């Protein structure tokens, strides 16, 4: 290679080598494709994989420690959604390369896995991971076809106001054999488009409720005391469940593995007229 060209090319690595992840799903993806050593900073909400929690915590979901991020000298920062747009803008103004994903569907989650791999020169490993995740989804889709019926499910992402599940949650509920009673809300990527009154959901009479309140433990009393809910089938039959948000509300591998696995166990139990037990007395049921 020409010496002058070689000198110019040596000023930056072929792919990013120091990555800050402002949400968990990109951190998990990087670890799962064998690139965890590239991660130099993570979100304070990171729980997967456990070893990533040893990395410096530099952000929450809506805030970031910009000075700490700059100290880590990242050559790429990864974020998620319009809610982190201001964080991304500030980092760009400070000269940091930023890639903000905005995945909302199952297909987009798989696409994001592939893009993350391509960004760090691990495209083949990312493709293998995407194939592995797809195979798990296919397994659940085939099992759902054998269920005796498709029960009506309400997936709630928040309780006050009452917000139905974001698109990938709705898609996963139906993939594993349920009928999302608020299916039309998946067309709204923003939370304000998925707000329902308790009475309007009660009229749809879900046979089961799956609660996943972002960062907070779901409470039975908050559900059963809603206006008009005393006669809702899910309340009468005590088919009230929780899937912790760390398993299902991160648009990455967790949702397509542990998250969908739990949804499948819940929907299958409801379809068969069974009930899964609660972890502790007074808790919502769980998978």
PDB file of C-alpha atoms in Angstrom:
ATOM      1  CA  UNK A   1       0.000   0.000   0.000  1.00  0.00           C
ATOM      2  CA  UNK A   2       1.127   3.521  -0.718  1.00  0.00           C
ATOM      3  CA  UNK A   3       2.828   4.926   2.382  1.00  0.00           C
ATOM      4  CA  UNK A   4       0.907   8.195   2.287  1.00  0.00           C
ATOM      5  CA  UNK A   5      -2.419   6.363   1.994  1.00  0.00           C
ATOM      6  CA  UNK A   6      -1.424   3.936   4.741  1.00  0.00           C
ATOM      7  CA  UNK A   7      -0.651   6.869   7.014  1.00  0.00           C
ATOM      8  CA  UNK A   8      -4.038   8.437   6.330  1.00  0.00           C
ATOM      9  CA  UNK A   9      -5.897   5.182   6.941  1.00  0.00           C
ATOM     10  CA  UNK A  10      -4.098   4.595  10.222  1.00  0.00           C
ATOM     11  CA  UNK A  11      -5.822   7.572  11.860  1.00  0.00           C
ATOM     12  CA  UNK A  12      -8.958   5.524  12.588  1.00  0.00           C
ATOM     13  CA  UNK A  13      -9.659   1.787  12.974  1.00  0.00           C
ATOM     14  CA  UNK A  14     -11.654   0.020  10.269  1.00  0.00           C
ATOM     15  CA  UNK A  15     -14.553  -0.418  12.695  1.00  0.00           C
ATOM     16  CA  UNK A  16     -15.458   1.238  16.022  1.00  0.00           C
ATOM     17  CA  UNK A  17     -13.404  -0.011  18.940  1.00  0.00           C
ATOM     18  CA  UNK A  18     -14.850   1.962  21.860  1.00  0.00           C
ATOM     19  CA  UNK A  19     -18.652   1.911  22.083  1.00  0.00           C
ATOM     20  CA  UNK A  20     -21.048   3.494  24.558  1.00  0.00           C
ATOM     21  CA  UNK A  21     -24.561   1.987  24.662  1.00  0.00           C
ATOM     22  CA  UNK A  22     -27.268   4.241  26.085  1.00  0.00           C
ATOM     23  CA  UNK A  23     -29.810   1.394  26.199  1.00  0.00           C
ATOM     24  CA  UNK A  24     -29.503  -2.258  27.092  1.00  0.00           C
ATOM     25  CA  UNK A  25     -30.469  -4.052  23.884  1.00  0.00           C
ATOM     26  CA  UNK A  26     -27.409  -2.967  21.896  1.00  0.00           C
ATOM     27  CA  UNK A  27     -25.168  -3.923  24.813  1.00  0.00           C
ATOM     28  CA  UNK A  28     -26.718  -7.395  24.914  1.00  0.00           C
ATOM     29  CA  UNK A  29     -26.392  -7.760  21.152  1.00  0.00           C
ATOM     30  CA  UNK A  30     -22.716  -6.819  21.181  1.00  0.00           C
ATOM     31  CA  UNK A  31     -21.987  -9.345  23.917  1.00  0.00           C
ATOM     32  CA  UNK A  32     -23.915 -12.061  22.146  1.00  0.00           C
ATOM     33  CA  UNK A  33     -21.935 -11.605  18.930  1.00  0.00           C
ATOM     34  CA  UNK A  34     -18.632 -11.725  20.776  1.00  0.00           C
ATOM     35  CA  UNK A  35     -17.988  -7.988  20.788  1.00  0.00           C
ATOM     36  CA  UNK A  36     -18.568  -7.217  24.449  1.00  0.00           C
ATOM     37  CA  UNK A  37     -14.985  -6.090  24.829  1.00  0.00           C
ATOM     38  CA  UNK A  38     -15.793  -3.090  22.614  1.00  0.00           C
ATOM     39  CA  UNK A  39     -18.323  -1.733  25.128  1.00  0.00           C
ATOM     40  CA  UNK A  40     -16.789   0.972  27.327  1.00  0.00           C
ATOM     41  CA  UNK A  41     -19.948   2.509  28.809  1.00  0.00           C
ATOM     42  CA  UNK A  42     -23.542   1.408  29.432  1.00  0.00           C
ATOM     43  CA  UNK A  43     -26.946   2.574  30.588  1.00  0.00           C
ATOM     44  CA  UNK A  44     -27.603   2.487  34.317  1.00  0.00           C
ATOM     45  CA  UNK A  45     -30.632   0.301  33.556  1.00  0.00           C
ATOM     46  CA  UNK A  46     -28.511  -2.443  32.020  1.00  0.00           C
ATOM     47  CA  UNK A  47     -29.101  -5.898  33.490  1.00  0.00           C
ATOM     48  CA  UNK A  48     -28.202  -8.164  30.552  1.00  0.00           C
ATOM     49  CA  UNK A  49     -25.672  -9.617  30.423  1.00  0.00           C
ATOM     50  CA  UNK A  50     -24.672  -9.400  34.110  1.00  0.00           C
ATOM     51  CA  UNK A  51     -20.989  -8.814  33.288  1.00  0.00           C
ATOM     52  CA  UNK A  52     -21.889  -5.641  31.404  1.00  0.00           C
ATOM     53  CA  UNK A  53     -22.927  -4.053  34.690  1.00  0.00           C
ATOM     54  CA  UNK A  54     -19.238  -3.803  35.560  1.00  0.00           C
ATOM     55  CA  UNK A  55     -18.769  -1.233  32.795  1.00  0.00           C
ATOM     56  CA  UNK A  56     -19.063   2.496  33.625  1.00  0.00           C
ATOM     57  CA  UNK A  57     -22.691   3.602  33.774  1.00  0.00           C
ATOM     58  CA  UNK A  58     -23.031   6.802  31.831  1.00  0.00           C
ATOM     59  CA  UNK A  59     -26.735   7.308  31.145  1.00  0.00           C
ATOM     60  CA  UNK A  60     -30.324   6.651  32.114  1.00  0.00           C
ATOM     61  CA  UNK A  61     -32.945   6.572  29.393  1.00  0.00           C
ATOM     62  CA  UNK A  62     -33.565  10.311  29.234  1.00  0.00           C
ATOM     63  CA  UNK A  63     -30.313  11.679  30.659  1.00  0.00           C
ATOM     64  CA  UNK A  64     -26.621  11.171  30.081  1.00  0.00           C
ATOM     65  CA  UNK A  65     -23.379  12.198  31.764  1.00  0.00           C
ATOM     66  CA  UNK A  66     -21.821  13.839  28.729  1.00  0.00           C
ATOM     67  CA  UNK A  67     -18.516  14.593  30.423  1.00  0.00           C
ATOM     68  CA  UNK A  68     -18.122  10.985  31.533  1.00  0.00           C
ATOM     69  CA  UNK A  69     -18.922   9.756  28.033  1.00  0.00           C
ATOM     70  CA  UNK A  70     -16.296  12.063  26.551  1.00  0.00           C
ATOM     71  CA  UNK A  71     -13.738  10.797  29.087  1.00  0.00           C
ATOM     72  CA  UNK A  72     -14.289   7.281  27.731  1.00  0.00           C
ATOM     73  CA  UNK A  73     -13.279   8.486  24.243  1.00  0.00           C
ATOM     74  CA  UNK A  74     -15.948   6.509  22.344  1.00  0.00           C
ATOM     75  CA  UNK A  75     -15.732   6.235  18.578  1.00  0.00           C
ATOM     76  CA  UNK A  76     -19.422   5.299  18.492  1.00  0.00           C
ATOM     77  CA  UNK A  77     -22.435   5.862  20.750  1.00  0.00           C
ATOM     78  CA  UNK A  78     -25.557   3.754  20.246  1.00  0.00           C
ATOM     79  CA  UNK A  79     -28.999   4.897  21.359  1.00  0.00           C
ATOM     80  CA  UNK A  80     -32.679   4.155  20.842  1.00  0.00           C
ATOM     81  CA  UNK A  81     -35.749   6.113  19.794  1.00  0.00           C
ATOM     82  CA  UNK A  82     -36.845   9.700  19.475  1.00  0.00           C
ATOM     83  CA  UNK A  83     -36.718   9.973  23.273  1.00  0.00           C
ATOM     84  CA  UNK A  84     -32.914   9.948  23.074  1.00  0.00           C
ATOM     85  CA  UNK A  85     -32.760  12.382  20.161  1.00  0.00           C
ATOM     86  CA  UNK A  86     -31.666  15.268  22.379  1.00  0.00           C
ATOM     87  CA  UNK A  87     -28.897  13.142  23.900  1.00  0.00           C
ATOM     88  CA  UNK A  88     -27.721  12.167  20.447  1.00  0.00           C
ATOM     89  CA  UNK A  89     -27.820  15.760  19.252  1.00  0.00           C
ATOM     90  CA  UNK A  90     -25.687  16.959  22.162  1.00  0.00           C
ATOM     91  CA  UNK A  91     -23.107  14.236  21.625  1.00  0.00           C
ATOM     92  CA  UNK A  92     -22.945  15.045  17.914  1.00  0.00           C
ATOM     93  CA  UNK A  93     -22.346  18.702  18.768  1.00  0.00           C
ATOM     94  CA  UNK A  94     -19.425  17.527  20.905  1.00  0.00           C
ATOM     95  CA  UNK A  95     -17.943  15.601  18.006  1.00  0.00           C
ATOM     96  CA  UNK A  96     -19.018  12.060  18.945  1.00  0.00           C
ATOM     97  CA  UNK A  97     -20.396   9.709  16.233  1.00  0.00           C
ATOM     98  CA  UNK A  98     -23.903   8.595  17.188  1.00  0.00           C
ATOM     99  CA  UNK A  99     -26.279   5.981  15.741  1.00  0.00           C
ATOM    100  CA  UNK A 100     -29.864   6.138  17.029  1.00  0.00           C
ATOM    101  CA  UNK A 101     -32.015   3.112  16.283  1.00  0.00           C
ATOM    102  CA  UNK A 102     -35.811   3.286  16.266  1.00  0.00           C
ATOM    103  CA  UNK A 103     -36.936  -0.332  16.026  1.00  0.00           C
ATOM    104  CA  UNK A 104     -40.569  -0.978  16.945  1.00  0.00           C
ATOM    105  CA  UNK A 105     -41.449  -4.336  15.388  1.00  0.00           C
ATOM    106  CA  UNK A 106     -40.091  -7.877  15.483  1.00  0.00           C
ATOM    107  CA  UNK A 107     -38.683  -7.452  11.981  1.00  0.00           C
ATOM    108  CA  UNK A 108     -36.982  -4.195  12.937  1.00  0.00           C
ATOM    109  CA  UNK A 109     -35.472  -5.757  16.065  1.00  0.00           C
ATOM    110  CA  UNK A 110     -33.870  -8.444  13.894  1.00  0.00           C
ATOM    111  CA  UNK A 111     -32.718  -5.810  11.432  1.00  0.00           C
ATOM    112  CA  UNK A 112     -31.131  -3.849  14.281  1.00  0.00           C
ATOM    113  CA  UNK A 113     -29.197  -6.939  15.380  1.00  0.00           C
ATOM    114  CA  UNK A 114     -27.781  -7.209  11.860  1.00  0.00           C
ATOM    115  CA  UNK A 115     -26.940  -3.502  11.656  1.00  0.00           C
ATOM    116  CA  UNK A 116     -25.150  -3.539  15.026  1.00  0.00           C
ATOM    117  CA  UNK A 117     -23.033  -6.435  13.815  1.00  0.00           C
ATOM    118  CA  UNK A 118     -22.204  -4.672  10.568  1.00  0.00           C
ATOM    119  CA  UNK A 119     -21.172  -1.503  12.415  1.00  0.00           C
ATOM    120  CA  UNK A 120     -18.502  -3.378  14.353  1.00  0.00           C
ATOM    121  CA  UNK A 121     -17.341  -5.728  11.600  1.00  0.00           C
ATOM    122  CA  UNK A 122     -19.173  -8.773  13.000  1.00  0.00           C
ATOM    123  CA  UNK A 123     -21.843  -9.154  10.316  1.00  0.00           C
ATOM    124  CA  UNK A 124     -21.618 -12.951  10.150  1.00  0.00           C
ATOM    125  CA  UNK A 125     -21.941 -13.349  13.902  1.00  0.00           C
ATOM    126  CA  UNK A 126     -24.911 -10.976  13.920  1.00  0.00           C
ATOM    127  CA  UNK A 127     -26.569 -12.932  11.125  1.00  0.00           C
ATOM    128  CA  UNK A 128     -26.168 -16.120  13.140  1.00  0.00           C
ATOM    129  CA  UNK A 129     -27.736 -14.442  16.150  1.00  0.00           C
ATOM    130  CA  UNK A 130     -30.640 -13.141  14.047  1.00  0.00           C
ATOM    131  CA  UNK A 131     -31.169 -16.647  12.672  1.00  0.00           C
ATOM    132  CA  UNK A 132     -31.116 -18.097  16.188  1.00  0.00           C
ATOM    133  CA  UNK A 133     -33.696 -15.568  17.376  1.00  0.00           C
ATOM    134  CA  UNK A 134     -35.871 -16.226  14.323  1.00  0.00           C
ATOM    135  CA  UNK A 135     -35.759 -19.965  14.955  1.00  0.00           C
ATOM    136  CA  UNK A 136     -37.057 -19.403  18.484  1.00  0.00           C
ATOM    137  CA  UNK A 137     -39.924 -17.318  17.116  1.00  0.00           C
ATOM    138  CA  UNK A 138     -40.714 -20.022  14.556  1.00  0.00           C
ATOM    139  CA  UNK A 139     -40.841 -22.613  17.335  1.00  0.00           C
ATOM    140  CA  UNK A 140     -43.400 -20.523  19.227  1.00  0.00           C
ATOM    141  CA  UNK A 141     -45.468 -19.829  16.100  1.00  0.00           C
ATOM    142  CA  UNK A 142     -45.720 -23.551  15.393  1.00  0.00           C
ATOM    143  CA  UNK A 143     -46.668 -24.327  19.002  1.00  0.00           C
ATOM    144  CA  UNK A 144     -49.366 -21.624  18.911  1.00  0.00           C
ATOM    145  CA  UNK A 145     -51.091 -23.359  16.019  1.00  0.00           C
ATOM    146  CA  UNK A 146     -51.685 -26.376  18.270  1.00  0.00           C
ATOM    147  CA  UNK A 147     -53.447 -24.446  21.037  1.00  0.00           C
ATOM    148  CA  UNK A 148     -57.156 -25.214  21.491  1.00  0.00           C
ATOM    149  CA  UNK A 149     -58.098 -21.534  21.012  1.00  0.00           C
ATOM    150  CA  UNK A 150     -56.722 -18.003  20.881  1.00  0.00           C
ATOM    151  CA  UNK A 151     -57.564 -16.154  24.133  1.00  0.00           C
ATOM    152  CA  UNK A 152     -58.138 -12.401  24.254  1.00  0.00           C
ATOM    153  CA  UNK A 153     -55.122 -10.703  25.868  1.00  0.00           C
ATOM    154  CA  UNK A 154     -54.528  -7.169  27.107  1.00  0.00           C
ATOM    155  CA  UNK A 155     -50.845  -6.299  27.353  1.00  0.00           C
ATOM    156  CA  UNK A 156     -50.287  -3.177  29.424  1.00  0.00           C
ATOM    157  CA  UNK A 157     -47.080  -1.199  29.352  1.00  0.00           C
ATOM    158  CA  UNK A 158     -48.164   1.332  31.973  1.00  0.00           C
ATOM    159  CA  UNK A 159     -51.047   1.816  34.368  1.00  0.00           C
ATOM    160  CA  UNK A 160     -51.675   5.549  34.884  1.00  0.00           C
ATOM    161  CA  UNK A 161     -52.527   6.454  32.185  1.00  0.00           C
ATOM    162  CA  UNK A 162     -53.348   3.006  30.857  1.00  0.00           C
ATOM    163  CA  UNK A 163     -51.010   2.293  27.928  1.00  0.00           C
ATOM    164  CA  UNK A 164     -51.172  -0.803  25.748  1.00  0.00           C
ATOM    165  CA  UNK A 165     -48.067  -2.653  24.611  1.00  0.00           C
ATOM    166  CA  UNK A 166     -45.721  -1.261  21.991  1.00  0.00           C
ATOM    167  CA  UNK A 167     -45.773  -2.942  18.587  1.00  0.00           C
ATOM    168  CA  UNK A 168     -43.288  -5.748  19.219  1.00  0.00           C
ATOM    169  CA  UNK A 169     -45.172  -6.742  22.383  1.00  0.00           C
ATOM    170  CA  UNK A 170     -48.455  -6.843  20.481  1.00  0.00           C
ATOM    171  CA  UNK A 171     -46.860  -8.875  17.707  1.00  0.00           C
ATOM    172  CA  UNK A 172     -45.341 -11.334  20.159  1.00  0.00           C
ATOM    173  CA  UNK A 173     -48.656 -11.825  21.975  1.00  0.00           C
ATOM    174  CA  UNK A 174     -50.295 -12.811  18.700  1.00  0.00           C
ATOM    175  CA  UNK A 175     -47.312 -14.882  17.573  1.00  0.00           C
ATOM    176  CA  UNK A 176     -47.633 -17.147  20.619  1.00  0.00           C
ATOM    177  CA  UNK A 177     -51.360 -17.650  20.148  1.00  0.00           C
ATOM    178  CA  UNK A 178     -53.201 -14.738  21.756  1.00  0.00           C
ATOM    179  CA  UNK A 179     -55.510 -12.088  20.323  1.00  0.00           C
ATOM    180  CA  UNK A 180     -54.389  -8.609  21.325  1.00  0.00           C
ATOM    181  CA  UNK A 181     -57.568  -6.738  22.281  1.00  0.00           C
ATOM    182  CA  UNK A 182     -55.849  -3.434  21.447  1.00  0.00           C
ATOM    183  CA  UNK A 183     -54.176  -4.599  18.263  1.00  0.00           C
ATOM    184  CA  UNK A 184     -54.861  -1.344  16.430  1.00  0.00           C
ATOM    185  CA  UNK A 185     -52.574   0.534  18.820  1.00  0.00           C
ATOM    186  CA  UNK A 186     -49.462  -1.109  17.339  1.00  0.00           C
ATOM    187  CA  UNK A 187     -49.647   1.458  14.546  1.00  0.00           C
ATOM    188  CA  UNK A 188     -48.686   4.153  17.070  1.00  0.00           C
ATOM    189  CA  UNK A 189     -44.972   4.115  17.916  1.00  0.00           C
ATOM    190  CA  UNK A 190     -45.380   6.872  20.486  1.00  0.00           C
ATOM    191  CA  UNK A 191     -46.931   6.093  23.878  1.00  0.00           C
ATOM    192  CA  UNK A 192     -49.573   8.830  23.614  1.00  0.00           C
ATOM    193  CA  UNK A 193     -51.150   6.951  20.706  1.00  0.00           C
ATOM    194  CA  UNK A 194     -51.587   3.848  22.872  1.00  0.00           C
ATOM    195  CA  UNK A 195     -53.476   5.382  25.799  1.00  0.00           C
ATOM    196  CA  UNK A 196     -56.870   3.866  26.663  1.00  0.00           C
ATOM    197  CA  UNK A 197     -59.449   4.579  29.325  1.00  0.00           C
ATOM    198  CA  UNK A 198     -59.936   1.671  31.742  1.00  0.00           C
ATOM    199  CA  UNK A 199     -63.593   1.517  30.706  1.00  0.00           C
ATOM    200  CA  UNK A 200     -62.766   1.110  27.003  1.00  0.00           C
ATOM    201  CA  UNK A 201     -60.450  -1.830  27.699  1.00  0.00           C
ATOM    202  CA  UNK A 202     -63.028  -3.391  30.021  1.00  0.00           C
ATOM    203  CA  UNK A 203     -65.543  -3.344  27.169  1.00  0.00           C
ATOM    204  CA  UNK A 204     -63.163  -5.530  25.163  1.00  0.00           C
ATOM    205  CA  UNK A 205     -63.313  -8.074  28.011  1.00  0.00           C
ATOM    206  CA  UNK A 206     -59.784  -9.535  27.897  1.00  0.00           C
ATOM    207  CA  UNK A 207     -59.450 -13.070  29.236  1.00  0.00           C
ATOM    208  CA  UNK A 208     -55.977 -12.318  30.591  1.00  0.00           C
ATOM    209  CA  UNK A 209     -53.928  -9.254  31.440  1.00  0.00           C
ATOM    210  CA  UNK A 210     -50.169  -9.245  31.021  1.00  0.00           C
ATOM    211  CA  UNK A 211     -48.636  -6.277  32.804  1.00  0.00           C
ATOM    212  CA  UNK A 212     -45.111  -5.032  32.225  1.00  0.00           C
ATOM    213  CA  UNK A 213     -44.714  -1.636  33.828  1.00  0.00           C
ATOM    214  CA  UNK A 214     -41.472  -0.073  32.722  1.00  0.00           C
ATOM    215  CA  UNK A 215     -39.072  -0.133  35.669  1.00  0.00           C
ATOM    216  CA  UNK A 216     -41.801  -0.754  38.242  1.00  0.00           C
ATOM    217  CA  UNK A 217     -43.415  -3.801  39.830  1.00  0.00           C
ATOM    218  CA  UNK A 218     -47.003  -4.264  38.603  1.00  0.00           C
ATOM    219  CA  UNK A 219     -49.631  -4.154  41.372  1.00  0.00           C
ATOM    220  CA  UNK A 220     -52.728  -6.335  41.462  1.00  0.00           C
ATOM    221  CA  UNK A 221     -54.854  -3.768  43.282  1.00  0.00           C
ATOM    222  CA  UNK A 222     -54.162  -1.167  40.603  1.00  0.00           C
ATOM    223  CA  UNK A 223     -55.648  -3.527  38.029  1.00  0.00           C
ATOM    224  CA  UNK A 224     -58.663  -5.029  39.791  1.00  0.00           C
ATOM    225  CA  UNK A 225     -59.960  -1.681  41.153  1.00  0.00           C
ATOM    226  CA  UNK A 226     -60.182   0.062  37.788  1.00  0.00           C
ATOM    227  CA  UNK A 227     -63.566   1.475  36.838  1.00  0.00           C
ATOM    228  CA  UNK A 228     -65.627  -1.173  35.083  1.00  0.00           C
ATOM    229  CA  UNK A 229     -63.154  -3.983  35.668  1.00  0.00           C
ATOM    230  CA  UNK A 230     -65.012  -5.974  38.327  1.00  0.00           C
ATOM    231  CA  UNK A 231     -66.698  -8.085  35.640  1.00  0.00           C
ATOM    232  CA  UNK A 232     -63.781  -8.318  33.226  1.00  0.00           C
ATOM    233  CA  UNK A 233     -63.105 -11.968  32.479  1.00  0.00           C
ATOM    234  CA  UNK A 234     -59.402 -11.691  33.372  1.00  0.00           C
ATOM    235  CA  UNK A 235     -60.255 -10.281  36.810  1.00  0.00           C
ATOM    236  CA  UNK A 236     -63.076 -12.734  37.502  1.00  0.00           C
ATOM    237  CA  UNK A 237     -60.879 -15.698  36.527  1.00  0.00           C
ATOM    238  CA  UNK A 238     -57.774 -14.218  38.186  1.00  0.00           C
ATOM    239  CA  UNK A 239     -55.762 -14.489  34.983  1.00  0.00           C
ATOM    240  CA  UNK A 240     -53.530 -11.527  35.835  1.00  0.00           C
ATOM    241  CA  UNK A 241     -49.843 -11.839  34.979  1.00  0.00           C
ATOM    242  CA  UNK A 242     -46.606  -9.891  35.087  1.00  0.00           C
ATOM    243  CA  UNK A 243     -43.624 -10.111  32.753  1.00  0.00           C
ATOM    244  CA  UNK A 244     -40.839  -7.915  34.089  1.00  0.00           C
ATOM    245  CA  UNK A 245     -39.963  -5.058  31.776  1.00  0.00           C
ATOM    246  CA  UNK A 246     -36.309  -6.109  31.545  1.00  0.00           C
ATOM    247  CA  UNK A 247     -37.460  -9.222  29.681  1.00  0.00           C
ATOM    248  CA  UNK A 248     -39.944  -7.745  27.222  1.00  0.00           C
ATOM    249  CA  UNK A 249     -39.691  -3.950  26.906  1.00  0.00           C
ATOM    250  CA  UNK A 250     -36.112  -3.930  25.586  1.00  0.00           C
ATOM    251  CA  UNK A 251     -36.299  -4.161  21.760  1.00  0.00           C
ATOM    252  CA  UNK A 252     -33.472  -6.647  21.429  1.00  0.00           C
ATOM    253  CA  UNK A 253     -32.553 -10.286  22.034  1.00  0.00           C
ATOM    254  CA  UNK A 254     -34.165 -10.426  25.496  1.00  0.00           C
ATOM    255  CA  UNK A 255     -37.642  -9.807  24.078  1.00  0.00           C
ATOM    256  CA  UNK A 256     -37.191 -12.523  21.457  1.00  0.00           C
ATOM    257  CA  UNK A 257     -35.881 -15.103  23.940  1.00  0.00           C
ATOM    258  CA  UNK A 258     -36.873 -14.890  27.612  1.00  0.00           C
ATOM    259  CA  UNK A 259     -39.648 -12.395  26.899  1.00  0.00           C
ATOM    260  CA  UNK A 260     -41.462 -14.354  24.230  1.00  0.00           C
ATOM    261  CA  UNK A 261     -40.854 -17.611  26.148  1.00  0.00           C
ATOM    262  CA  UNK A 262     -42.749 -16.192  29.127  1.00  0.00           C
ATOM    263  CA  UNK A 263     -45.552 -14.839  26.950  1.00  0.00           C
ATOM    264  CA  UNK A 264     -45.935 -18.255  25.338  1.00  0.00           C
ATOM    265  CA  UNK A 265     -46.278 -20.034  28.687  1.00  0.00           C
ATOM    266  CA  UNK A 266     -48.904 -17.530  29.844  1.00  0.00           C
ATOM    267  CA  UNK A 267     -50.999 -17.591  26.667  1.00  0.00           C
ATOM    268  CA  UNK A 268     -50.860 -21.399  26.479  1.00  0.00           C
ATOM    269  CA  UNK A 269     -52.089 -21.692  30.072  1.00  0.00           C
ATOM    270  CA  UNK A 270     -55.002 -19.321  29.445  1.00  0.00           C
ATOM    271  CA  UNK A 271     -55.898 -21.086  26.197  1.00  0.00           C
ATOM    272  CA  UNK A 272     -56.110 -24.400  28.070  1.00  0.00           C
ATOM    273  CA  UNK A 273     -58.080 -22.980  30.981  1.00  0.00           C
ATOM    274  CA  UNK A 274     -55.129 -23.322  33.341  1.00  0.00           C
ATOM    275  CA  UNK A 275     -53.429 -20.849  35.674  1.00  0.00           C
ATOM    276  CA  UNK A 276     -49.743 -20.342  36.313  1.00  0.00           C
ATOM    277  CA  UNK A 277     -48.815 -19.702  39.958  1.00  0.00           C
ATOM    278  CA  UNK A 278     -47.702 -16.361  41.408  1.00  0.00           C
ATOM    279  CA  UNK A 279     -44.101 -16.063  42.653  1.00  0.00           C
ATOM    280  CA  UNK A 280     -45.396 -15.024  46.098  1.00  0.00           C
ATOM    281  CA  UNK A 281     -48.806 -14.705  47.720  1.00  0.00           C
ATOM    282  CA  UNK A 282     -50.409 -11.457  46.604  1.00  0.00           C
ATOM    283  CA  UNK A 283     -48.250 -11.073  43.502  1.00  0.00           C
ATOM    284  CA  UNK A 284     -49.525 -11.243  39.973  1.00  0.00           C
ATOM    285  CA  UNK A 285     -49.090 -14.636  38.342  1.00  0.00           C
ATOM    286  CA  UNK A 286     -45.899 -15.198  36.366  1.00  0.00           C
ATOM    287  CA  UNK A 287     -44.278 -17.559  33.904  1.00  0.00           C
TER     288      UNK A 287
END
